[in-house]
């Protein structure tokens, strides 16, 4: 993962980089185990380590070679490897090759759908010790930006359902994911700060809910200080309808679903599966 900070002509990279510029074989390519969808609280996906107990950072798939400490893979021809994160969803096969979430992974989850701005997000708590390494501070997965500022972690990771960008952080027993339908709609610059800064939302309320509202794009840290919070932060979504309590993730059985297409692309089914 690479954090790109665009203020004036400044570009700041963090220590675990994977930028797409001149890395042109897998960036946002999708394919088996590399596609995410968010439809509702019963039908969504996250990237997680492929092996129980593996750290998030080790599954980010850094491809910067010697230019970023901790990276061992070259930035050119960065093909996915077995340690890279894979898609887990509320049902196996919900996206191409996705696994089912481990049982009892989620403590809470709160979805906000911003229909006007074509964004969607989920924020909530995870059960300590389920699948993830206990005490893991976590890391970030993303596909945002354009040109030399485009970033992608894990390599090949792609949002589907009409969304063109996504941002997700897993760590410290919290999770968050935001999908956006325009370039720079999601801001991946706050990976050092964790979910509550990067994707403001409801992390404290119990249970699972869905709401309609306005999702705000978070600001970036000051140039040269990616480890600091933005000087001016946006707040959580402004709720216009709801929240309404809903069943826990994956608990609705036998429902045929497709992620809604939210752009002006030709109408087509990007996903059509039976959910267990």
Coordinates of C-alpha atoms in Angstrom, one line a residue:
X1 CA 0.0 0.0 0.0
X2 CA 1.2 3.5 -0.8
X3 CA -0.3 6.7 0.6
X4 CA -0.4 9.4 -2.0
X5 CA -0.8 13.0 -0.7
X6 CA -1.7 15.5 -3.3
X7 CA -1.3 19.1 -2.1
X8 CA 0.1 21.4 -4.7
X9 CA 2.8 19.4 -6.3
X10 CA 3.7 17.3 -3.3
X11 CA 3.4 13.5 -3.3
X12 CA 4.2 11.7 0.0
X13 CA 4.7 8.0 0.1
X14 CA 4.4 5.9 3.2
X15 CA 6.6 3.0 4.2
X16 CA 4.5 0.3 2.7
X17 CA 3.9 1.3 -0.9
X18 CA 2.3 -0.2 -3.9
X19 CA 1.6 2.5 -6.5
X20 CA 0.3 1.7 -9.9
X21 CA 2.4 4.0 -12.0
X22 CA 4.5 1.9 -14.4
X23 CA 3.3 -1.2 -12.6
X24 CA 1.0 -2.2 -15.3
X25 CA 0.0 -5.7 -15.2
X26 CA -2.2 -6.2 -12.2
X27 CA -3.3 -2.8 -10.9
X28 CA -7.1 -3.0 -10.3
X29 CA -7.3 -6.0 -12.6
X30 CA -9.6 -8.0 -10.3
X31 CA -10.1 -11.7 -11.0
X32 CA -10.4 -14.7 -8.7
X33 CA -10.2 -13.7 -5.0
X34 CA -9.4 -10.0 -5.9
X35 CA -12.9 -8.5 -6.2
X36 CA -15.0 -6.7 -3.5
X37 CA -18.7 -5.8 -3.4
X38 CA -20.8 -4.0 -0.9
X39 CA -24.5 -4.3 -1.4
X40 CA -26.0 -4.3 2.2
X41 CA -25.1 -5.6 5.6
X42 CA -26.0 -9.1 4.6
X43 CA -24.0 -9.0 1.3
X44 CA -20.5 -7.5 1.4
X45 CA -16.8 -8.4 1.2
X46 CA -13.5 -7.4 2.8
X47 CA -9.9 -8.2 2.0
X48 CA -8.4 -10.3 4.8
X49 CA -5.1 -12.3 5.1
X50 CA -5.4 -15.7 3.4
X51 CA -4.0 -17.5 6.4
X52 CA -5.3 -17.3 10.0
X53 CA -3.0 -15.3 12.2
X54 CA -1.1 -13.5 9.4
X55 CA -0.8 -9.8 9.9
X56 CA -2.6 -7.3 7.8
X57 CA 0.7 -5.6 6.8
X58 CA 2.1 -8.9 5.5
X59 CA -1.0 -9.4 3.3
X60 CA -1.0 -5.9 1.8
X61 CA 1.2 -7.0 -1.1
X62 CA 3.9 -4.3 -1.1
X63 CA 5.5 -4.0 -4.5
X64 CA 8.1 -1.2 -4.2
X65 CA 11.3 -3.1 -3.9
X66 CA 14.1 -1.1 -2.2
X67 CA 12.3 2.2 -2.6
X68 CA 10.1 1.3 0.4
X69 CA 11.5 -0.4 3.6
X70 CA 10.0 -3.8 4.2
X71 CA 9.1 -4.4 0.5
X72 CA 10.8 -7.3 -1.2
X73 CA 8.9 -7.4 -4.5
X74 CA 9.8 -5.3 -7.5
X75 CA 7.3 -2.6 -8.7
X76 CA 7.4 -3.9 -12.3
X77 CA 5.3 -6.9 -13.2
X78 CA 3.9 -7.1 -9.6
X79 CA 1.9 -10.3 -9.8
X80 CA -0.1 -11.5 -6.8
X81 CA 1.5 -14.1 -4.5
X82 CA 0.1 -16.5 -2.0
X83 CA 0.5 -14.2 1.0
X84 CA -1.5 -11.4 -0.5
X85 CA -5.0 -10.7 1.0
X86 CA -8.0 -12.3 -0.6
X87 CA -11.6 -11.5 -0.7
X88 CA -13.8 -12.8 2.1
X89 CA -17.6 -12.2 1.8
X90 CA -20.8 -13.0 3.6
X91 CA -21.1 -16.0 1.3
X92 CA -18.5 -18.1 -0.4
X93 CA -18.4 -17.1 -4.1
X94 CA -20.3 -13.9 -3.7
X95 CA -17.5 -12.4 -5.8
X96 CA -15.2 -14.3 -8.0
X97 CA -13.5 -17.0 -5.9
X98 CA -14.3 -15.3 -2.6
X99 CA -14.2 -17.2 0.7
X100 CA -16.9 -17.0 3.4
X101 CA -16.1 -14.8 6.4
X102 CA -14.9 -16.8 9.4
X103 CA -17.8 -17.5 11.9
X104 CA -18.3 -14.9 14.6
X105 CA -15.9 -12.4 13.0
X106 CA -18.2 -9.3 13.4
X107 CA -19.3 -7.7 16.7
X108 CA -21.1 -4.8 15.0
X109 CA -21.6 -3.1 11.6
X110 CA -23.2 0.1 10.4
X111 CA -23.8 0.8 6.8
X112 CA -24.5 4.2 5.2
X113 CA -25.5 4.5 1.6
X114 CA -25.0 7.9 -0.1
X115 CA -27.2 7.5 -3.1
X116 CA -26.7 11.1 -4.3
X117 CA -22.9 10.9 -4.3
X118 CA -22.8 7.2 -5.3
X119 CA -20.8 6.1 -2.2
X120 CA -21.3 3.4 0.4
X121 CA -19.5 2.5 3.6
X122 CA -19.5 0.1 6.5
X123 CA -17.9 0.7 9.9
X124 CA -17.8 -1.5 13.0
X125 CA -16.1 -3.8 15.5
X126 CA -14.4 -7.2 15.1
X127 CA -14.2 -10.0 17.6
X128 CA -10.7 -10.1 19.0
X129 CA -8.7 -13.2 18.0
X130 CA -11.0 -14.4 15.2
X131 CA -8.9 -15.0 12.1
X132 CA -6.6 -12.0 12.7
X133 CA -3.5 -12.0 14.8
X134 CA -4.3 -10.8 18.3
X135 CA -3.1 -7.3 18.9
X136 CA -2.5 -6.6 15.2
X137 CA -2.6 -2.8 14.7
X138 CA -3.6 -3.6 11.1
X139 CA -3.2 -1.9 7.8
X140 CA -4.9 -0.6 4.7
X141 CA -6.2 -2.0 1.4
X142 CA -7.1 0.4 -1.4
X143 CA -7.6 1.2 -5.0
X144 CA -7.7 5.0 -5.4
X145 CA -6.4 7.9 -7.6
X146 CA -5.2 8.1 -11.2
X147 CA -1.9 8.1 -13.1
X148 CA 1.2 8.5 -10.9
X149 CA -1.1 8.9 -7.8
X150 CA -3.0 5.7 -8.3
X151 CA -2.5 3.1 -5.5
X152 CA -3.6 -0.5 -5.2
X153 CA -3.3 -3.0 -2.3
X154 CA -3.4 -5.9 -2.5
X155 CA -2.2 -6.1 -6.1
X156 CA -5.1 -6.6 -8.4
X157 CA -7.7 -5.7 -5.8
X158 CA -10.8 -4.2 -7.4
X159 CA -14.2 -2.9 -6.4
X160 CA -17.2 -4.1 -8.5
X161 CA -20.8 -3.2 -8.7
X162 CA -20.2 0.1 -10.5
X163 CA -17.7 1.5 -7.9
X164 CA -14.3 2.7 -9.3
X165 CA -12.5 3.2 -5.9
X166 CA -12.4 1.6 -2.5
X167 CA -10.6 2.1 0.8
X168 CA -10.6 -0.4 3.7
X169 CA -8.7 -0.6 7.0
X170 CA -8.6 -3.6 9.3
X171 CA -6.9 -3.4 12.7
X172 CA -7.2 -2.9 16.5
X173 CA -10.5 -4.8 16.4
X174 CA -12.1 -2.4 14.0
X175 CA -12.9 -2.6 10.3
X176 CA -14.1 -0.1 7.8
X177 CA -14.7 -0.1 4.0
X178 CA -15.8 2.8 1.8
X179 CA -16.6 2.6 -1.9
X180 CA -16.7 5.5 -4.3
X181 CA -17.8 5.9 -7.9
X182 CA -15.4 8.7 -9.0
X183 CA -11.7 9.2 -9.0
X184 CA -10.4 10.7 -5.7
X185 CA -13.8 10.1 -4.3
X186 CA -12.2 8.0 -1.5
X187 CA -9.1 9.3 0.3
X188 CA -6.4 6.7 1.1
X189 CA -4.0 9.2 2.7
X190 CA -4.9 8.5 6.4
X191 CA -3.7 4.9 6.7
X192 CA -1.5 5.7 9.8
X193 CA -4.6 6.9 11.6
X194 CA -6.9 3.9 11.5
X195 CA -10.6 3.6 10.7
X196 CA -12.0 6.3 12.8
X197 CA -10.0 9.0 11.1
X198 CA -9.9 7.6 7.6
X199 CA -13.6 6.6 7.4
X200 CA -15.6 8.5 10.1
X201 CA -18.7 6.6 11.1
X202 CA -20.4 4.6 13.9
X203 CA -17.9 2.3 15.6
X204 CA -19.5 2.2 19.1
X205 CA -23.2 1.3 18.7
X206 CA -24.1 -2.4 19.1
X207 CA -25.7 -4.5 16.5
X208 CA -26.1 -4.0 12.8
X209 CA -27.8 -1.1 11.0
X210 CA -28.4 0.5 7.6
X211 CA -29.0 4.2 6.9
X212 CA -29.1 6.7 4.1
X213 CA -27.0 9.8 4.4
X214 CA -24.2 12.0 3.1
X215 CA -20.7 10.6 3.2
X216 CA -17.9 13.2 3.4
X217 CA -14.4 12.7 1.9
X218 CA -11.8 12.9 4.7
X219 CA -9.0 15.5 4.4
X220 CA -5.3 14.6 4.1
X221 CA -2.5 15.1 6.6
X222 CA 0.0 18.0 6.0
X223 CA 2.7 17.3 3.4
X224 CA 5.6 15.4 4.9
X225 CA 3.6 14.3 7.9
X226 CA 1.6 11.2 6.9
X227 CA 1.6 9.9 10.4
X228 CA -0.4 12.9 11.7
X229 CA -4.1 13.5 11.6
X230 CA -5.5 16.0 9.1
X231 CA -5.5 19.5 10.7
X232 CA -9.2 19.8 9.8
X233 CA -11.2 16.6 9.9
X234 CA -14.7 15.9 8.5
X235 CA -17.2 14.2 10.7
X236 CA -19.3 11.0 10.3
X237 CA -22.0 10.8 7.6
X238 CA -25.0 13.1 8.0
X239 CA -27.9 10.6 8.3
X240 CA -31.0 11.5 6.4
X241 CA -33.0 8.3 6.9
X242 CA -32.5 5.6 9.6
X243 CA -30.6 3.9 11.0
X244 CA -32.7 0.8 10.9
X245 CA -31.7 -2.5 12.6
X246 CA -30.9 -5.3 10.2
X247 CA -29.9 -9.0 10.6
X248 CA -26.2 -9.8 11.1
X249 CA -23.9 -10.3 8.0
X250 CA -24.8 -13.3 5.9
X251 CA -27.8 -14.4 8.0
X252 CA -30.4 -14.0 5.3
X253 CA -30.4 -17.2 3.4
X254 CA -31.3 -18.1 -0.2
X255 CA -31.6 -14.5 -1.5
X256 CA -30.5 -13.8 -5.1
X257 CA -28.6 -10.5 -5.1
X258 CA -26.5 -8.4 -7.4
X259 CA -24.4 -5.4 -6.4
X260 CA -26.2 -2.3 -7.7
X261 CA -24.6 -0.6 -10.6
X262 CA -24.1 3.0 -9.6
X263 CA -22.5 4.6 -12.6
X264 CA -23.7 5.5 -16.0
X265 CA -22.1 2.4 -17.6
X266 CA -24.4 0.1 -19.7
X267 CA -26.8 -1.8 -17.5
X268 CA -25.5 -5.3 -16.9
X269 CA -25.2 -7.8 -14.1
X270 CA -21.7 -7.7 -12.7
X271 CA -22.5 -10.4 -10.1
X272 CA -25.4 -12.9 -10.0
X273 CA -25.1 -15.5 -7.4
X274 CA -27.2 -17.4 -4.8
X275 CA -26.3 -16.5 -1.2
X276 CA -26.3 -19.4 1.1

